[in-house]
């Protein structure tokens, strides 16, 4: 009887250890998106922007040209790499609380993204810049600072 109770107690402790020993990335993702009720459709502003742009969201955009072509009709086509950068205060964490993890990769469909479009674009709708950007599966890097 004493041996059975001891094994049951050890099994119980082992089960608790396994249950609380989640993958640090899973725990961080859960804390940022599920537990905090992250709303990807809400612009990440701490308070509403005012006329002096004090609370405005700063957005940096970089475009690297991979290839470029001009058709006989004068339509410019380009393959590019787009980089966007902003700070989302809702996605900040203390790396010490997550075993030193300073960045994670997240599918872009889980994050707020700015509305970007090409002015005077030749393609609208299927195959357009907006559609390709919205359907991108390239993982987004989120840093512990919210950047």
XYZ file of N, CA and C in Angstrom:
441
model
N 0.825 -1.194 0.000
C 0.000 0.000 0.000
C 0.873 1.264 0.000
N 1.894 1.268 0.848
C 2.768 2.431 0.964
C 3.516 2.666 -0.344
N 3.938 1.586 -1.008
C 4.657 1.692 -2.272
C 3.730 2.245 -3.361
N 2.494 1.794 -3.409
C 1.530 2.264 -4.395
C 1.254 3.759 -4.195
N 1.099 4.181 -2.968
C 0.853 5.595 -2.671
C 2.053 6.435 -3.087
N 3.245 5.924 -2.836
C 4.461 6.661 -3.192
C 4.573 6.822 -4.710
N 4.292 5.756 -5.466
C 4.340 5.838 -6.921
C 3.262 6.764 -7.466
N 2.097 6.719 -6.855
C 1.026 7.627 -7.267
C 1.441 9.077 -7.037
N 2.059 9.353 -5.902
C 2.512 10.708 -5.577
C 3.585 11.165 -6.574
N 4.546 10.290 -6.895
C 5.583 10.631 -7.865
C 4.979 10.874 -9.251
N 4.034 10.050 -9.646
C 3.359 10.228 -10.923
C 2.612 11.567 -10.962
N 1.955 11.915 -9.864
C 1.229 13.173 -9.766
C 2.182 14.361 -9.903
N 3.329 14.329 -9.222
C 4.310 15.411 -9.319
C 4.879 15.516 -10.735
N 5.159 14.383 -11.350
C 5.674 14.361 -12.710
C 4.655 14.961 -13.684
N 3.385 14.662 -13.506
C 2.323 15.195 -14.369
C 2.223 16.708 -14.238
N 2.326 17.208 -13.034
C 2.265 18.654 -12.815
C 3.462 19.326 -13.478
N 4.642 18.729 -13.354
C 5.847 19.293 -13.966
C 5.697 19.363 -15.477
N 5.187 18.315 -16.098
C 4.986 18.310 -17.540
C 3.942 19.335 -17.971
N 2.885 19.478 -17.196
C 1.814 20.404 -17.546
C 2.282 21.851 -17.489
N 3.187 22.172 -16.557
C 3.639 23.557 -16.419
C 4.894 23.840 -17.227
N 5.465 22.832 -17.878
C 6.700 23.010 -18.631
C 6.412 23.145 -20.125
N 5.518 24.079 -20.469
C 5.193 24.330 -21.873
C 6.406 24.878 -22.604
N 6.371 24.764 -23.896
C 7.375 25.388 -24.743
C 7.293 26.892 -24.516
N 8.435 27.543 -24.343
C 8.459 28.977 -24.039
C 7.829 29.797 -25.161
N 7.991 29.379 -26.405
C 7.406 30.101 -27.533
C 5.885 29.973 -27.533
N 5.391 28.790 -27.200
C 3.949 28.573 -27.116
C 3.348 29.431 -26.016
N 4.014 29.468 -24.877
C 3.534 30.261 -23.745
C 3.542 31.749 -24.095
N 4.614 32.227 -24.735
C 4.714 33.632 -25.117
C 3.630 33.991 -26.134
N 3.451 33.157 -27.136
C 2.409 33.395 -28.136
C 1.040 33.452 -27.484
N 0.782 32.539 -26.584
C -0.497 32.521 -25.879
C -0.683 33.785 -25.041
N 0.366 34.202 -24.338
C 0.279 35.404 -23.505
C 0.035 36.654 -24.343
N 0.659 36.749 -25.503
C 0.524 37.947 -26.343
C -0.801 38.000 -27.088
N -1.240 36.883 -27.630
C -2.377 36.912 -28.540
C -3.674 36.400 -27.938
N -3.619 35.346 -27.164
C -4.850 34.753 -26.655
C -5.252 35.339 -25.308
N -4.328 35.332 -24.345
C -4.656 35.815 -23.013
C -4.907 37.320 -22.988
N -4.230 38.065 -23.840
C -4.376 39.523 -23.874
C -5.478 39.978 -24.834
N -6.157 39.039 -25.483
C -7.217 39.357 -26.449
C -6.732 40.353 -27.501
N -5.616 40.042 -28.134
C -5.044 40.906 -29.167
C -6.041 41.080 -30.306
N -6.324 42.326 -30.658
C -7.251 42.631 -31.749
C -6.451 43.102 -32.952
N -6.330 42.244 -33.955
C -5.491 42.579 -35.109
C -6.102 43.659 -35.990
N -7.385 43.954 -35.828
C -8.033 44.981 -36.634
C -7.950 46.375 -36.003
N -7.435 46.462 -34.781
C -7.316 47.749 -34.092
C -5.926 48.338 -34.316
N -5.867 49.601 -34.717
C -4.586 50.284 -34.929
C -3.876 50.391 -33.581
N -2.594 50.034 -33.515
C -1.881 50.009 -32.217
C -1.480 51.403 -31.723
N -2.467 52.182 -31.322
C -2.226 53.501 -30.740
C -2.535 53.442 -29.250
N -1.643 53.995 -28.440
C -1.884 54.023 -26.995
C -3.056 54.948 -26.698
N -3.104 56.073 -27.376
C -4.229 56.997 -27.257
C -4.481 57.594 -28.637
N -5.659 58.161 -28.849
C -5.973 58.696 -30.186
C -4.982 59.769 -30.631
N -4.711 59.784 -31.918
C -3.813 60.799 -32.482
C -4.495 62.164 -32.407
N -3.699 63.182 -32.143
C -4.211 64.555 -32.078
C -3.582 65.370 -33.202
N -3.983 66.614 -33.322
C -3.536 67.461 -34.431
C -2.024 67.631 -34.513
N -1.324 67.603 -33.389
C 0.126 67.824 -33.425
C 0.910 66.544 -33.690
N 0.223 65.452 -34.000
C 0.835 64.153 -34.322
C 1.660 63.569 -33.189
N 1.410 64.020 -31.978
C 2.168 63.517 -30.833
C 1.943 62.021 -30.613
N 0.739 61.555 -30.839
C 0.417 60.145 -30.617
C 0.330 59.344 -31.912
N 0.826 59.888 -32.986
C 0.740 59.208 -34.283
C 1.601 57.943 -34.287
N 1.205 56.991 -35.093
C 1.956 55.750 -35.254
C 3.020 55.964 -36.323
N 4.267 55.804 -35.958
C 5.360 55.955 -36.914
C 5.543 54.654 -37.676
N 5.522 54.752 -38.978
C 5.630 53.595 -39.854
C 6.793 53.817 -40.811
N 7.719 52.869 -40.832
C 8.850 52.938 -41.760
C 8.644 51.871 -42.838
N 8.925 52.235 -44.074
C 8.750 51.319 -45.197
C 10.026 51.306 -46.026
N 10.490 50.119 -46.361
C 11.651 49.961 -47.225
C 11.295 49.065 -48.389
N 11.822 49.380 -49.543
C 11.537 48.602 -50.736
C 12.846 48.301 -51.444
N 13.178 47.033 -51.585
C 14.377 46.613 -52.303
C 13.953 45.987 -53.621
N 14.481 46.506 -54.701
C 14.125 46.005 -56.032
C 14.950 44.757 -56.339
N 14.255 43.686 -56.698
C 14.911 42.437 -57.078
C 15.086 42.402 -58.596
N 14.004 42.728 -59.307
C 14.087 42.834 -60.769
C 13.068 43.871 -61.234
N 13.341 44.443 -62.403
C 12.466 45.488 -62.936
C 12.395 45.335 -64.456
N 11.212 45.643 -65.012
C 11.018 45.496 -66.451
C 9.989 46.532 -66.907
N 10.165 47.024 -68.112
C 9.194 47.933 -68.730
C 8.699 47.256 -70.003
N 7.374 47.090 -70.095
C 6.804 46.435 -71.278
C 6.771 47.402 -72.460
N 6.443 46.866 -73.630
C 6.363 47.695 -74.838
C 5.220 48.714 -74.733
N 4.252 48.452 -73.844
C 3.144 49.388 -73.637
C 3.502 50.460 -72.611
N 4.705 50.365 -72.047
C 5.134 51.363 -71.068
C 4.725 51.049 -69.646
N 4.338 49.782 -69.364
C 3.948 49.386 -68.008
C 5.182 48.877 -67.275
N 5.453 49.467 -66.145
C 6.588 49.085 -65.312
C 6.192 47.917 -64.421
N 6.961 46.846 -64.449
C 6.751 45.691 -63.567
C 8.001 45.515 -62.728
N 7.808 45.209 -61.458
C 8.953 45.038 -60.565
C 8.670 43.940 -59.563
N 9.682 43.152 -59.274
C 9.654 42.216 -58.159
C 10.478 42.871 -57.063
N 9.874 42.993 -55.897
C 10.535 43.709 -54.808
C 10.415 42.955 -53.500
N 11.209 43.380 -52.554
C 11.108 42.890 -51.192
C 10.668 44.072 -50.353
N 9.500 43.968 -49.734
C 8.931 45.044 -48.932
C 9.204 44.792 -47.450
N 9.717 45.806 -46.784
C 9.939 45.744 -45.332
C 9.134 46.853 -44.690
N 8.367 46.507 -43.696
C 7.619 47.504 -42.937
C 8.021 47.382 -41.477
N 7.983 48.501 -40.782
C 8.448 48.528 -39.400
C 7.605 49.523 -38.617
N 7.051 49.085 -37.486
C 6.309 49.962 -36.587
C 6.355 49.340 -35.203
N 5.885 50.078 -34.218
C 5.863 49.580 -32.848
C 4.419 49.344 -32.429
N 4.168 48.132 -31.950
C 2.850 47.769 -31.429
C 3.019 47.541 -29.933
N 2.583 48.500 -29.142
C 2.776 48.441 -27.691
C 2.131 47.207 -27.064
N 1.163 46.600 -27.737
C 0.483 45.416 -27.199
C 1.335 44.154 -27.312
N 2.424 44.236 -28.074
C 3.265 43.061 -28.305
C 4.616 43.181 -27.600
N 4.638 43.798 -26.437
C 5.871 43.922 -25.656
C 5.892 42.842 -24.577
N 7.111 42.359 -24.285
C 7.276 41.414 -23.190
C 8.669 41.572 -22.608
N 8.832 41.038 -21.415
C 10.128 41.048 -20.738
C 10.843 39.741 -21.085
N 11.965 39.788 -21.804
C 12.662 38.555 -22.186
C 13.035 37.671 -20.990
N 13.279 38.264 -19.844
C 13.642 37.474 -18.655
C 12.500 36.547 -18.225
N 11.265 36.926 -18.531
C 10.115 36.087 -18.181
C 9.925 34.912 -19.140
N 10.663 34.937 -20.256
C 10.516 33.904 -21.286
C 11.872 33.338 -21.690
N 12.671 33.005 -20.723
C 13.976 32.358 -20.910
C 14.876 33.115 -21.885
N 14.811 34.447 -21.853
C 15.686 35.271 -22.676
C 15.252 35.439 -24.124
N 14.068 34.978 -24.491
C 13.589 35.106 -25.872
C 13.344 36.581 -26.171
N 14.027 37.094 -27.208
C 13.922 38.510 -27.572
C 13.129 38.742 -28.848
N 12.832 37.682 -29.590
C 12.022 37.830 -30.798
C 11.317 36.516 -31.104
N 10.190 36.645 -31.778
C 9.436 35.472 -32.233
C 8.991 35.730 -33.664
N 8.665 34.676 -34.366
C 8.136 34.778 -35.721
C 6.659 34.410 -35.689
N 5.862 35.256 -36.315
C 4.411 35.129 -36.239
C 3.834 35.223 -37.653
N 2.828 34.414 -37.982
C 2.170 34.562 -39.284
C 1.560 35.958 -39.404
N 1.712 36.604 -40.556
C 1.233 37.988 -40.695
C -0.277 38.148 -40.531
N -1.042 37.075 -40.733
C -2.492 37.205 -40.599
C -2.933 37.327 -39.138
N -2.006 37.202 -38.191
C -2.343 37.359 -36.777
C -2.060 38.769 -36.255
N -1.452 39.622 -37.082
C -1.033 40.949 -36.652
C -1.808 42.054 -37.347
N -1.835 43.220 -36.705
C -2.305 44.417 -37.391
C -1.278 44.762 -38.449
N -1.764 45.142 -39.632
C -0.874 45.573 -40.711
C -1.422 46.874 -41.281
N -0.529 47.771 -41.689
C -1.016 49.014 -42.303
C -1.613 48.735 -43.676
N -2.550 49.586 -44.083
C -3.126 49.491 -45.428
C -2.146 50.124 -46.398
N -1.583 49.324 -47.273
C -0.628 49.815 -48.256
C -1.161 49.514 -49.655
N -0.967 50.451 -50.569
C -1.353 50.221 -51.961
C -0.435 51.017 -52.866
N -0.433 50.637 -54.132
C 0.376 51.307 -55.143
C -0.511 52.304 -55.886
N -0.124 53.556 -55.864
C -0.849 54.583 -56.597
C -0.577 54.394 -58.091
N -1.603 54.463 -58.908
C -1.508 54.255 -60.365
C -1.061 52.835 -60.724
N -1.462 51.842 -59.950
C -1.095 50.456 -60.239
C -1.802 49.963 -61.496
N -1.102 49.163 -62.293
C -1.693 48.598 -63.508
C -2.650 47.458 -63.167
N -2.345 46.711 -62.107
C -3.191 45.592 -61.686
C -4.059 46.012 -60.514
N -5.339 45.677 -60.596
C -6.268 45.889 -59.493
C -7.020 44.579 -59.312
N -7.162 44.140 -58.079
C -7.877 42.890 -57.830
C -6.940 41.712 -57.819
N -7.276 40.681 -58.603
C -6.506 39.443 -58.631
C -5.060 39.696 -59.094
N -4.108 39.289 -58.263
C -2.705 39.448 -58.603
C -2.141 40.821 -58.294
N -2.941 41.693 -57.708
C -2.484 43.045 -57.404
C -1.541 43.040 -56.201
N -0.893 44.162 -55.999
C 0.003 44.334 -54.854
C -0.737 44.081 -53.542
N -1.922 44.668 -53.406
C -2.694 44.527 -52.170
C -3.046 43.073 -51.888
N -3.458 42.355 -52.931
C -3.828 40.951 -52.739
C -2.612 40.113 -52.368
N -1.509 40.319 -53.068
C -0.301 39.539 -52.773
C 0.214 39.845 -51.370
N 0.101 41.088 -50.946
C 0.531 41.457 -49.601
C -0.359 40.822 -48.547
N -1.654 40.825 -48.769
C -2.583 40.267 -47.783
C -2.494 38.744 -47.703
N -2.079 38.082 -48.771
C -1.989 36.623 -48.791
C -0.584 36.106 -48.474
N 0.320 36.989 -48.149
C 1.701 36.589 -47.875
C 1.775 35.625 -46.695
N 2.597 34.603 -46.851
C 2.797 33.633 -45.766
C 4.168 33.797 -45.110
N 4.911 34.815 -45.514
C 6.222 35.070 -44.918
C 6.033 35.457 -43.461
N 6.734 34.787 -42.569
C 6.580 35.067 -41.143
C 7.111 36.448 -40.785
N 6.439 37.080 -39.859
C 6.798 38.409 -39.372
C 7.631 38.259 -38.110
N 8.670 39.057 -37.978
C 9.495 39.034 -36.768
C 8.955 40.091 -35.806
N 8.631 39.669 -34.591
C 8.178 40.575 -33.541
C 9.224 40.551 -32.441
N 9.715 41.748 -32.066
C 10.737 41.865 -31.025
C 10.087 42.173 -29.676
N 10.803 41.891 -28.609
C 10.277 42.078 -27.258
C 9.938 43.538 -26.957
N 10.466 44.457 -27.724
C 10.186 45.882 -27.545
C 8.862 46.285 -28.207
N 8.223 45.358 -28.915
C 6.982 45.662 -29.626
C 7.236 46.062 -31.064
N 8.489 46.120 -31.483
C 8.833 46.480 -32.866
C 8.677 45.286 -33.783
